[in-house]
mmCIF file of C-alpha atoms in Angstrom:
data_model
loop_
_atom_site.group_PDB
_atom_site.id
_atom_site.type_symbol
_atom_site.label_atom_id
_atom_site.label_comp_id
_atom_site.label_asym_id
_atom_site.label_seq_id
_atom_site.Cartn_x
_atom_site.Cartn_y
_atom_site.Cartn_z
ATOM 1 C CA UNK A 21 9.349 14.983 -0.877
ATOM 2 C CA UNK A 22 9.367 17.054 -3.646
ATOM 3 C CA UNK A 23 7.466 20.746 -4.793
ATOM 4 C CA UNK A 24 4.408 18.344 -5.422
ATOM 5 C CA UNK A 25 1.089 19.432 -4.152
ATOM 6 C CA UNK A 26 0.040 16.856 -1.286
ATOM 7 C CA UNK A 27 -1.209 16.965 2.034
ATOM 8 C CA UNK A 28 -0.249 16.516 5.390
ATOM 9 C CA UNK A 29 -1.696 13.176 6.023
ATOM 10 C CA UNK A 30 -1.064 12.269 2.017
ATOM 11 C CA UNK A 31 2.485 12.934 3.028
ATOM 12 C CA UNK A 32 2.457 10.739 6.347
ATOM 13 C CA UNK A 33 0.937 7.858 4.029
ATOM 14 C CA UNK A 34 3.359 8.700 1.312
ATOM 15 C CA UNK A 35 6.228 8.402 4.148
ATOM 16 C CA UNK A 36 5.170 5.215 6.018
ATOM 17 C CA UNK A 37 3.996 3.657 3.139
ATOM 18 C CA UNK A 38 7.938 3.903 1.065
ATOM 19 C CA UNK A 39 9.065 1.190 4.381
ATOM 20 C CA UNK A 40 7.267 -1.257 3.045
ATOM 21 C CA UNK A 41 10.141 -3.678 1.488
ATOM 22 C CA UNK A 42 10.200 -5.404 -1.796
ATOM 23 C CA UNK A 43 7.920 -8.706 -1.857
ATOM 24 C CA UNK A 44 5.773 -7.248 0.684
ATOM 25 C CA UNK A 45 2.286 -6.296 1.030
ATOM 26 C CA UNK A 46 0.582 -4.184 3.668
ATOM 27 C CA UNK A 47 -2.960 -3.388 4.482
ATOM 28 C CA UNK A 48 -4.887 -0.105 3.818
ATOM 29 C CA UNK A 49 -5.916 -0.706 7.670
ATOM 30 C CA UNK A 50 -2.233 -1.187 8.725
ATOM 31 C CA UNK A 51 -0.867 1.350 6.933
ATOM 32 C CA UNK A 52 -4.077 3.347 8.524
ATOM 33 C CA UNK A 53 -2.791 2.638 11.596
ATOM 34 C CA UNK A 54 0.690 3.440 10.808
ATOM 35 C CA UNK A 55 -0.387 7.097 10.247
ATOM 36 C CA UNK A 56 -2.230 7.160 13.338
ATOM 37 C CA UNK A 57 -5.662 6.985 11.634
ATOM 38 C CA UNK A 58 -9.024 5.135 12.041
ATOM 39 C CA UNK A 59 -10.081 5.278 8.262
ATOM 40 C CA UNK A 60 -8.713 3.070 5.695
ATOM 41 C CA UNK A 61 -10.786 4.584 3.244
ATOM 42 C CA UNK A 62 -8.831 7.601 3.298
ATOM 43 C CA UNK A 63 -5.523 5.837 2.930
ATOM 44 C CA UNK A 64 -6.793 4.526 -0.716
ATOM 45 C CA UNK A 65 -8.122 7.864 -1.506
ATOM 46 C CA UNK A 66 -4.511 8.936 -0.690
ATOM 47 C CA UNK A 67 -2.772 6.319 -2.882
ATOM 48 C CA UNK A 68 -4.938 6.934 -5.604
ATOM 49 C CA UNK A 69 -3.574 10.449 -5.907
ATOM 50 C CA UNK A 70 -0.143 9.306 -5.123
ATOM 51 C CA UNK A 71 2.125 11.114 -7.412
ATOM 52 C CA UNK A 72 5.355 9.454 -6.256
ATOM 53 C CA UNK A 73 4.962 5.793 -7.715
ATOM 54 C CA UNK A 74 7.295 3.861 -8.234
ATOM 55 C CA UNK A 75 9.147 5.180 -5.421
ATOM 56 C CA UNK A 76 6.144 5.350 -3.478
ATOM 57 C CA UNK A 77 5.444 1.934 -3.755
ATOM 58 C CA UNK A 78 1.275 1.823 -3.746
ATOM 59 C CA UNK A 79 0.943 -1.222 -5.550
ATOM 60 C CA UNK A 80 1.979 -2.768 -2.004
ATOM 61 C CA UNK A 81 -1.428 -2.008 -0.433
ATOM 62 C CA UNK A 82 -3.991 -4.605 0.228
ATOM 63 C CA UNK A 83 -7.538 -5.298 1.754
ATOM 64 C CA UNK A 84 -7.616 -6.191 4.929
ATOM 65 C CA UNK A 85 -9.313 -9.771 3.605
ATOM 66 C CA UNK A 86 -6.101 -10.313 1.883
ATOM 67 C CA UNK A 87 -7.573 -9.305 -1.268
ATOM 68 C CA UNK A 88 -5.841 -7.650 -4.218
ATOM 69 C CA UNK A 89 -7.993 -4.272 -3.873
ATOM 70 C CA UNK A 90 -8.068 -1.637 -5.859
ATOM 71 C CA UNK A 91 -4.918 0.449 -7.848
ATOM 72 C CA UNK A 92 -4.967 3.659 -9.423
ATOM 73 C CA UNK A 93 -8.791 4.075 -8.804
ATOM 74 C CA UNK A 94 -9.738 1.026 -10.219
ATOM 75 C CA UNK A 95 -11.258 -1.731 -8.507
ATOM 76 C CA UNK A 96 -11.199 -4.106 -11.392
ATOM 77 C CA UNK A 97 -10.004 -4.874 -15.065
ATOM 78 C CA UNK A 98 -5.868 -4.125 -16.091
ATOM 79 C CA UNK A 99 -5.227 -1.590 -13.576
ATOM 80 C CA UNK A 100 -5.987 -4.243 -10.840
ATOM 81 C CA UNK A 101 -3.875 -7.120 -13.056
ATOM 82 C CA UNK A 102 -1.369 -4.339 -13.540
ATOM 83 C CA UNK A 103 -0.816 -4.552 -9.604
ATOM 84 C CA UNK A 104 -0.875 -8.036 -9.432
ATOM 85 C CA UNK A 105 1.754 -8.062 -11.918
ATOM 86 C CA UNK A 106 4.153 -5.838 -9.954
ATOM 87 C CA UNK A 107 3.536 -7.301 -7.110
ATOM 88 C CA UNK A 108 4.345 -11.311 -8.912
ATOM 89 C CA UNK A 109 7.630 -9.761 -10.368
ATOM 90 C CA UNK A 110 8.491 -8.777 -6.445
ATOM 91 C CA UNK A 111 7.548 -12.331 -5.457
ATOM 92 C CA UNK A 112 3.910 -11.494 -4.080
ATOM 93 C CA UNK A 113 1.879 -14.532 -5.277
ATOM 94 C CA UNK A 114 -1.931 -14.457 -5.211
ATOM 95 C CA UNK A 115 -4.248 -17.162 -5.410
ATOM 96 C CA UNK A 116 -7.379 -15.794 -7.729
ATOM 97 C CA UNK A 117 -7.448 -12.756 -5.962
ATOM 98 C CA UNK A 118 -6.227 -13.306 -2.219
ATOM 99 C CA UNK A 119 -2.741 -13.164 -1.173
ATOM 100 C CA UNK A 120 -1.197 -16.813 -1.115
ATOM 101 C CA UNK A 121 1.209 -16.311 1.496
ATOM 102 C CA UNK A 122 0.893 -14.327 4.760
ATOM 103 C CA UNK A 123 4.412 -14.173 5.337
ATOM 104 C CA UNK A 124 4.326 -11.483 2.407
ATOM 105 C CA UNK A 125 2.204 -9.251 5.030
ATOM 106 C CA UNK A 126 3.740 -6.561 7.181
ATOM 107 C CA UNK A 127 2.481 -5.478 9.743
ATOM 108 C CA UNK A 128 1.726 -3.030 11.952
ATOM 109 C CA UNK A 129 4.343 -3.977 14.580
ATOM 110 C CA UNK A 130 7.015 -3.687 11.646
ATOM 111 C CA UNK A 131 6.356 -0.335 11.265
ATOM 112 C CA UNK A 132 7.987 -0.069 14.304
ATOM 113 C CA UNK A 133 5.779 2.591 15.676
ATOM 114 C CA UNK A 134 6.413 4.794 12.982
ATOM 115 C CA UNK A 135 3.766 7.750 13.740
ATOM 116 C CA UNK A 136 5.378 9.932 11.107
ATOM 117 C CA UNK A 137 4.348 13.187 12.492
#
């Protein structure tokens, strides 16, 4: 992307992560998968760091219970609202904090076999 310090696999996330349209929400698992990982964990510890945002579009990553999740190393409080706000203005609605409509999910398969290598 850019002279920025990031990894390999930050990179991969980075990459697969920037398909993910406008008023649409993956998982930390699918994008996991996307990147040909087993660890979702590492995928949030990856977005946390993300130095790209907007253009890397983070805010677009969600539990796999449909859950808002975390943003910017928070799990709570305005960082997590923050996130729910960006994702409202796309047309992501939530209900509390679970995604109201799973239309707004893509997944795996529309990643179209990315493996970013």
């Amino acid at each position: 992307m850019d002279d920025l310090k990031v990894t390999p696999f930050q990179e991969k996330v980075y990459q697969a992560l920037k398909t993910v349209p406008k008023g649409k929400v993956t998982t930390y698992k699918y994008l996991a998968e996307a990147v040909g990982s087993n660890c979702p964990l590492a995928i949030g510890q990856a977005l946390k760091r993300n130095p790209y945002a907007p253009e890397v579009p983070c805010h677009r990553v969600i539990k796999s219970d449909l859950s808002i999740g975390g943003y910017s190393g928070a799990r709570s409080g305005d960082l997590v609202q923050k996130k729910k706000d960006l994702l409202q203005q796309e047309g992501v609605e939530f209900t509390g904090d679970f995604l109201r409509d799973c239309r707004c999910l893509y997944k795996p398969e529309t990643f179209q076999l990315l493996r970013i290598s």
